[in-house]
Amino acid sequence: MDFLPTLWFIIIAFFWTGYLFLEGFDLGVGMLMRGFARNNTDRRVLLNTVGPVWDGNEVWLITAGAATFAAFPHWYASLFAGLYLPLVLVLLALIFRAVAIEYRGKHDSARWRSTWDWAIALGSFVAAFGVGAMLALTTTGLPLDANGDRVGGPFAWFNGYAVLGGLAVVLFCLVHAAAFLVLKTDGDIRARARRLLLRWLPVALLPMALWAMLVVLAGGKPITWVTLTVAAFGAAAAWLLARRERDGLSFAGLGIFLVAGTTTIFTAVFPNVLPSSLDPAFSLTVENASSSDYTLGVMSVIGAFGIPAVLVYQGYTYWVFRKRVSAESIPAAHAVVPQ
């Protein structure tokens, strides 16, 4: 097995894990804008918890896609062509969500705010479900022929694995957001977020656990049972620590669950990058889908500087905006008259 293609498979898996961890809680916060938030002040508190970081979190999605395009062009071509419809829906959902976050406070009207609140909630849901469906199909297979082309109509991708992956990411985002709000808010919202976390965490993590177990049973390796056990330990620790109000450690427990879970899934499918559900011989692997060693070598040099820089910068951003947000820190809504 060539070193550079394997290295970039690991890096892309890292990018997707980072995206699910960071974007996960702000997609969850977006979904909680309706239902969990009771009034405009609650919704403004929720938006202020992710306001400084949500757009930076989306960079991980762009980076994962760009790295796939450069390192594994055949994987990128088959994946994006085979999942063209859900990817367009995800893109539109992210656009509407971003516009809604920026436009929500531009006019002092209950109807105006309600419209954009629904756009944030629905956009977050569609984006989370679509990303989950895409990742599930990436690890369980698409109907690909010998040329790497999808066989079937525009909905050939829609199956039980897509639904399972979509639900897994949606539910994970919701409990991840609850754990994040416990860390980032104070007062009534924090208390309700903790109740939400304790009530739903054991159930919400089951679809992702089932997804990982199915992939392991289909073609896992001995090490994947170890990482699957670590993921279960992280989930149990997150719930127990949340009961003891060890909020930071509980959030870290969810992180352990996610990292161990995605490690399990990507390790189980390796060396495949996109399995074919028609014939295993048609599957794309790290060897037959990768770019040349020269391209991967140049990317490795750039990544050696770029990836640590991004991690340091984002870590600094979270440190700067680490303070809690509460209803008392939200000023009253008012109209701004241009001068």
Short mmCIF file of C-alpha atoms in Angstrom, two decimals:
data_model
loop_
_atom_site.label_atom_id
_atom_site.label_comp_id
_atom_site.label_asym_id
_atom_site.label_seq_id
_atom_site.Cartn_x
_atom_site.Cartn_y
_atom_site.Cartn_z
CA MET A 1 0.00 0.00 0.00
CA ASP A 2 1.46 3.36 -1.06
CA PHE A 3 2.19 5.74 1.79
CA LEU A 4 0.97 9.06 0.35
CA PRO A 5 -2.52 7.88 -0.77
CA THR A 6 -2.99 6.29 2.65
CA LEU A 7 -1.83 9.46 4.38
CA TRP A 8 -4.31 11.59 2.46
CA PHE A 9 -7.13 9.15 3.15
CA ILE A 10 -6.36 9.66 6.86
CA ILE A 11 -6.20 13.44 6.43
CA ILE A 12 -9.56 13.55 4.63
CA ALA A 13 -11.09 11.38 7.37
CA PHE A 14 -9.65 13.88 9.86
CA PHE A 15 -11.26 16.78 7.98
CA TRP A 16 -14.67 15.08 8.03
CA THR A 17 -14.33 14.30 11.73
CA GLY A 18 -13.39 17.92 12.44
CA TYR A 19 -16.35 19.12 10.41
CA LEU A 20 -18.81 16.90 12.27
CA PHE A 21 -17.39 17.95 15.63
CA LEU A 22 -17.28 21.72 15.00
CA GLU A 23 -20.14 22.21 12.58
CA GLY A 24 -22.13 19.58 14.43
CA PHE A 25 -22.97 21.75 17.41
CA ASP A 26 -23.79 24.86 15.38
CA LEU A 27 -26.06 22.88 13.02
CA GLY A 28 -27.69 21.52 16.16
CA VAL A 29 -28.06 25.02 17.60
CA GLY A 30 -29.68 26.06 14.33
CA MET A 31 -32.21 23.21 14.57
CA LEU A 32 -32.98 24.21 18.18
CA MET A 33 -34.02 27.70 17.02
CA ARG A 34 -37.56 26.32 16.68
CA GLY A 35 -39.01 24.18 19.43
CA PHE A 36 -36.29 24.53 22.05
CA ALA A 37 -36.01 28.35 22.00
CA ARG A 38 -39.18 29.83 23.51
CA ASN A 39 -38.92 33.47 22.51
CA ASN A 40 -36.83 35.97 20.59
CA THR A 41 -34.39 36.47 23.47
CA ASP A 42 -33.71 32.73 23.65
CA ARG A 43 -33.07 32.64 19.91
CA ARG A 44 -30.68 35.56 20.12
CA VAL A 45 -28.79 33.81 22.90
CA LEU A 46 -28.50 30.68 20.75
CA LEU A 47 -27.27 32.67 17.77
CA ASN A 48 -24.72 34.53 19.91
CA THR A 49 -23.19 31.26 21.11
CA VAL A 50 -22.23 30.28 17.54
CA GLY A 51 -22.10 33.74 15.95
CA PRO A 52 -18.29 34.17 16.07
CA VAL A 53 -17.48 30.63 14.88
CA TRP A 54 -20.15 29.12 12.61
CA ASP A 55 -18.68 30.37 9.32
CA GLY A 56 -15.20 29.19 10.31
CA ASN A 57 -16.61 25.74 11.08
CA GLU A 58 -17.96 25.44 7.53
CA VAL A 59 -14.42 25.79 6.19
CA TRP A 60 -13.83 22.18 7.24
CA LEU A 61 -16.49 21.02 4.77
CA ILE A 62 -14.89 23.03 1.96
CA THR A 63 -11.45 21.72 2.91
CA ALA A 64 -12.66 18.10 2.95
CA GLY A 65 -14.18 18.51 -0.52
CA ALA A 66 -11.14 20.32 -1.91
CA ALA A 67 -8.73 17.73 -0.48
CA THR A 68 -10.79 14.93 -2.02
CA PHE A 69 -10.75 16.71 -5.39
CA ALA A 70 -6.96 17.13 -5.33
CA ALA A 71 -5.89 13.86 -3.70
CA PHE A 72 -8.53 11.46 -5.07
CA PRO A 73 -10.05 12.92 -8.26
CA HIS A 74 -11.80 9.66 -9.22
CA TRP A 75 -13.39 9.44 -5.77
CA TYR A 76 -14.48 13.07 -6.06
CA ALA A 77 -15.93 12.59 -9.56
CA SER A 78 -17.92 9.46 -8.71
CA LEU A 79 -19.12 10.78 -5.36
CA PHE A 80 -20.23 14.22 -6.51
CA ALA A 81 -21.79 12.91 -9.74
CA GLY A 82 -23.51 10.00 -8.01
CA LEU A 83 -24.84 12.20 -5.19
CA TYR A 84 -25.48 15.32 -7.26
CA LEU A 85 -29.06 15.83 -6.02
CA PRO A 86 -28.43 15.56 -2.25
CA LEU A 87 -25.28 17.66 -2.56
CA VAL A 88 -27.20 20.45 -4.30
CA LEU A 89 -29.81 20.31 -1.53
CA VAL A 90 -27.06 20.55 1.11
CA LEU A 91 -25.51 23.51 -0.69
CA LEU A 92 -28.85 25.33 -0.93
CA ALA A 93 -29.58 24.59 2.74
CA LEU A 94 -26.21 26.03 3.81
CA ILE A 95 -26.79 29.13 1.65
CA PHE A 96 -30.25 29.78 3.12
CA ARG A 97 -28.91 29.17 6.62
CA ALA A 98 -26.03 31.61 6.15
CA VAL A 99 -28.29 34.28 4.65
CA ALA A 100 -30.80 33.80 7.46
CA ILE A 101 -28.17 34.25 10.17
CA GLU A 102 -27.02 37.50 8.58
CA TYR A 103 -30.49 38.87 7.69
CA ARG A 104 -32.45 37.89 10.80
CA GLY A 105 -31.57 41.03 12.75
CA LYS A 106 -31.84 43.48 9.85
CA HIS A 107 -35.48 44.37 10.47
CA ASP A 108 -37.45 44.71 13.73
CA SER A 109 -40.48 42.60 12.84
CA ALA A 110 -41.79 39.40 14.43
CA ARG A 111 -42.81 37.97 11.05
CA TRP A 112 -39.43 38.84 9.53
CA ARG A 113 -37.55 37.12 12.37
CA SER A 114 -39.85 34.08 12.31
CA THR A 115 -39.26 33.57 8.60
CA TRP A 116 -35.50 33.59 9.00
CA ASP A 117 -35.68 31.46 12.17
CA TRP A 118 -37.42 28.75 10.13
CA ALA A 119 -34.79 29.15 7.42
CA ILE A 120 -32.02 28.60 9.99
CA ALA A 121 -33.76 25.57 11.53
CA LEU A 122 -34.72 23.88 8.26
CA GLY A 123 -31.43 24.76 6.57
CA SER A 124 -29.50 23.24 9.48
CA PHE A 125 -31.65 20.09 9.39
CA VAL A 126 -31.33 19.54 5.64
CA ALA A 127 -27.58 20.19 5.72
CA ALA A 128 -27.02 17.77 8.61
CA PHE A 129 -29.22 15.07 7.08
CA GLY A 130 -27.64 15.44 3.65
CA VAL A 131 -24.07 15.29 4.94
CA GLY A 132 -24.93 12.24 7.04
CA ALA A 133 -26.56 10.48 4.09
CA MET A 134 -23.56 11.23 1.86
CA LEU A 135 -21.03 9.96 4.40
CA ALA A 136 -23.06 6.83 5.06
CA LEU A 137 -23.20 6.03 1.33
CA THR A 138 -19.48 6.76 1.01
CA THR A 139 -18.80 4.02 3.53
CA THR A 140 -21.52 1.50 2.58
CA GLY A 141 -21.51 1.85 -1.20
CA LEU A 142 -23.15 3.28 -4.28
CA PRO A 143 -24.27 1.37 -7.42
CA LEU A 144 -21.09 2.06 -9.41
CA ASP A 145 -20.16 0.34 -12.65
CA ALA A 146 -16.66 -0.50 -13.90
CA ASN A 147 -16.14 3.13 -15.01
CA GLY A 148 -17.06 4.54 -11.61
CA ASP A 149 -20.40 5.86 -12.91
CA ARG A 150 -23.56 5.56 -10.86
CA VAL A 151 -26.13 3.13 -12.25
CA GLY A 152 -29.81 4.04 -11.92
CA GLY A 153 -31.92 7.17 -11.77
CA PRO A 154 -31.50 10.35 -9.72
CA PHE A 155 -32.77 8.60 -6.56
CA ALA A 156 -30.66 5.46 -6.88
CA TRP A 157 -28.67 6.70 -3.89
CA PHE A 158 -31.70 6.84 -1.59
CA ASN A 159 -31.80 3.73 0.57
CA GLY A 160 -31.84 2.62 4.18
CA TYR A 161 -28.17 3.46 4.70
CA ALA A 162 -28.74 7.04 3.52
CA VAL A 163 -31.64 7.44 5.96
CA LEU A 164 -29.61 5.89 8.78
CA GLY A 165 -26.65 8.18 8.13
CA GLY A 166 -28.86 11.24 7.86
CA LEU A 167 -30.62 10.48 11.13
CA ALA A 168 -27.31 9.65 12.81
CA VAL A 169 -25.81 13.05 12.04
CA VAL A 170 -29.02 14.99 12.77
CA LEU A 171 -29.48 13.39 16.19
CA PHE A 172 -25.80 13.67 17.04
CA CYS A 173 -25.89 17.37 16.15
CA LEU A 174 -28.87 17.93 18.46
CA VAL A 175 -27.27 16.38 21.55
CA HIS A 176 -23.89 17.88 20.65
CA ALA A 177 -25.58 21.28 20.54
CA ALA A 178 -27.21 20.63 23.91
CA ALA A 179 -23.80 19.83 25.43
CA PHE A 180 -22.36 22.95 23.80
CA LEU A 181 -25.17 25.16 25.15
CA VAL A 182 -24.57 23.80 28.65
CA LEU A 183 -20.99 25.05 28.27
CA LYS A 184 -21.78 28.35 26.58
CA THR A 185 -24.95 29.66 28.24
CA ASP A 186 -26.25 30.44 31.69
CA GLY A 187 -29.61 30.57 33.39
CA ASP A 188 -32.79 28.91 32.12
CA ILE A 189 -31.42 27.96 28.69
CA ARG A 190 -28.52 26.13 30.28
CA ALA A 191 -30.82 24.21 32.61
CA ARG A 192 -33.12 23.19 29.75
CA ALA A 193 -30.15 22.21 27.58
CA ARG A 194 -28.86 19.91 30.33
CA ARG A 195 -32.29 18.26 30.64
CA LEU A 196 -32.38 17.79 26.87
CA LEU A 197 -28.91 16.27 26.90
CA LEU A 198 -29.65 13.83 29.72
CA ARG A 199 -32.99 12.75 28.28
CA TRP A 200 -31.98 12.22 24.65
CA LEU A 201 -28.24 11.41 24.59
CA PRO A 202 -28.59 7.61 25.01
CA VAL A 203 -31.20 7.43 22.22
CA ALA A 204 -29.71 10.03 19.88
CA LEU A 205 -26.35 8.27 19.58
CA LEU A 206 -27.85 4.88 18.64
CA PRO A 207 -28.14 5.52 14.86
CA MET A 208 -24.45 6.49 14.59
CA ALA A 209 -23.49 3.49 16.71
CA LEU A 210 -25.60 1.23 14.47
CA TRP A 211 -24.00 2.73 11.35
CA ALA A 212 -20.52 2.02 12.72
CA MET A 213 -21.49 -1.52 13.76
CA LEU A 214 -22.94 -2.35 10.33
CA VAL A 215 -19.77 -1.17 8.61
CA VAL A 216 -17.62 -3.20 11.01
CA LEU A 217 -19.72 -6.34 10.50
CA ALA A 218 -19.52 -5.90 6.72
CA GLY A 219 -15.74 -5.69 6.52
CA GLY A 220 -14.18 -4.55 9.73
CA LYS A 221 -10.77 -5.37 11.11
CA PRO A 222 -9.81 -6.42 14.67
CA ILE A 223 -8.77 -2.87 15.58
CA THR A 224 -12.24 -1.56 14.69
CA TRP A 225 -13.78 -3.50 17.56
CA VAL A 226 -11.37 -1.70 19.88
CA THR A 227 -12.30 1.74 18.51
CA LEU A 228 -15.99 0.81 18.64
CA THR A 229 -15.59 -0.04 22.34
CA VAL A 230 -13.86 3.33 22.90
CA ALA A 231 -16.81 5.06 21.20
CA ALA A 232 -19.25 3.30 23.54
CA PHE A 233 -17.11 4.32 26.51
CA GLY A 234 -17.17 7.96 25.32
CA ALA A 235 -20.96 7.94 25.00
CA ALA A 236 -21.45 6.45 28.48
CA ALA A 237 -18.94 8.86 29.99
CA ALA A 238 -20.65 11.85 28.36
CA TRP A 239 -24.00 10.93 29.89
CA LEU A 240 -22.65 10.11 33.35
CA LEU A 241 -20.54 13.26 33.49
CA ALA A 242 -23.50 15.38 32.37
CA ARG A 243 -25.49 13.99 35.32
CA ARG A 244 -22.68 15.09 37.64
CA GLU A 245 -22.60 18.53 35.95
CA ARG A 246 -19.02 18.03 34.74
CA ASP A 247 -19.90 19.96 31.61
CA GLY A 248 -16.49 20.26 29.95
CA LEU A 249 -15.71 16.58 30.44
CA SER A 250 -19.17 15.61 29.18
CA PHE A 251 -18.59 17.60 25.99
CA ALA A 252 -15.19 15.89 25.65
CA GLY A 253 -16.92 12.50 26.07
CA LEU A 254 -19.10 13.26 23.05
CA GLY A 255 -15.94 14.19 21.20
CA ILE A 256 -14.40 10.82 22.08
CA PHE A 257 -17.55 9.08 20.82
CA LEU A 258 -17.39 10.94 17.52
CA VAL A 259 -13.64 10.53 16.92
CA ALA A 260 -13.68 6.84 17.84
CA GLY A 261 -16.85 6.29 15.81
CA THR A 262 -15.54 7.92 12.63
CA THR A 263 -12.18 6.16 13.11
CA THR A 264 -14.08 2.88 13.28
CA ILE A 265 -16.04 3.61 10.10
CA PHE A 266 -13.15 4.84 7.97
CA THR A 267 -10.81 2.10 9.19
CA ALA A 268 -13.40 -0.57 8.45
CA VAL A 269 -13.85 0.49 4.81
CA PHE A 270 -10.13 1.08 4.13
CA PRO A 271 -8.62 0.67 1.52
CA ASN A 272 -11.92 1.46 -0.22
CA VAL A 273 -12.80 5.11 -0.57
CA LEU A 274 -16.12 4.47 -2.34
CA PRO A 275 -17.39 0.88 -2.39
CA SER A 276 -19.54 -0.36 -5.27
CA SER A 277 -22.76 -2.09 -4.23
CA LEU A 278 -22.91 -3.81 -7.66
CA ASP A 279 -19.56 -5.58 -7.61
CA PRO A 280 -16.65 -5.21 -5.14
CA ALA A 281 -14.30 -5.24 -8.14
CA PHE A 282 -15.77 -1.88 -9.21
CA SER A 283 -14.98 -0.21 -5.87
CA LEU A 284 -12.70 2.82 -5.77
CA THR A 285 -9.70 2.42 -3.50
CA VAL A 286 -6.86 4.60 -2.23
CA GLU A 287 -4.73 3.16 -5.02
CA ASN A 288 -6.93 3.38 -8.11
CA ALA A 289 -8.63 6.69 -7.20
CA SER A 290 -5.61 8.76 -6.11
CA SER A 291 -3.59 11.45 -7.83
CA SER A 292 0.07 11.02 -8.74
CA ASP A 293 2.73 10.81 -6.06
CA TYR A 294 4.05 14.20 -7.21
CA THR A 295 0.68 15.87 -6.62
CA LEU A 296 0.26 14.20 -3.25
CA GLY A 297 3.81 15.17 -2.30
CA VAL A 298 3.19 18.85 -3.06
CA MET A 299 -0.09 18.69 -1.12
CA SER A 300 1.72 17.13 1.83
CA VAL A 301 4.24 19.95 2.00
CA ILE A 302 1.47 22.57 1.88
CA GLY A 303 -0.63 20.65 4.41
CA ALA A 304 2.28 20.38 6.82
CA PHE A 305 2.13 24.15 7.23
CA GLY A 306 -1.54 24.87 6.49
CA ILE A 307 -3.27 22.34 8.74
CA PRO A 308 -1.44 23.33 11.98
CA ALA A 309 -2.02 27.01 11.14
CA VAL A 310 -5.77 26.43 10.80
CA LEU A 311 -5.88 24.47 14.07
CA VAL A 312 -4.00 27.19 15.96
CA TYR A 313 -6.13 29.98 14.50
CA GLN A 314 -9.44 28.25 15.23
CA GLY A 315 -8.29 27.29 18.71
CA TYR A 316 -7.42 30.92 19.37
CA THR A 317 -10.85 32.02 18.09
CA TYR A 318 -12.64 29.69 20.50
CA TRP A 319 -10.44 30.90 23.35
CA VAL A 320 -11.25 34.55 22.65
CA PHE A 321 -15.01 33.86 22.55
CA ARG A 322 -15.06 31.40 25.47
CA LYS A 323 -17.33 33.41 27.80
CA ARG A 324 -20.89 32.31 28.54
CA VAL A 325 -23.90 34.02 26.99
CA SER A 326 -27.13 34.61 28.91
CA ALA A 327 -30.43 36.42 28.42
CA GLU A 328 -29.11 39.27 30.58
CA SER A 329 -26.31 39.97 28.09
CA ILE A 330 -28.76 40.44 25.18
CA PRO A 331 -29.88 44.07 24.70
CA ALA A 332 -33.49 44.82 23.87
CA ALA A 333 -34.40 44.63 20.18
CA HIS A 334 -34.63 48.02 18.54
CA ALA A 335 -34.79 49.55 15.10
CA VAL A 336 -31.70 51.25 13.71
CA VAL A 337 -32.32 54.37 11.66
CA PRO A 338 -29.57 55.06 9.08
CA GLN A 339 -27.93 58.44 9.50
#
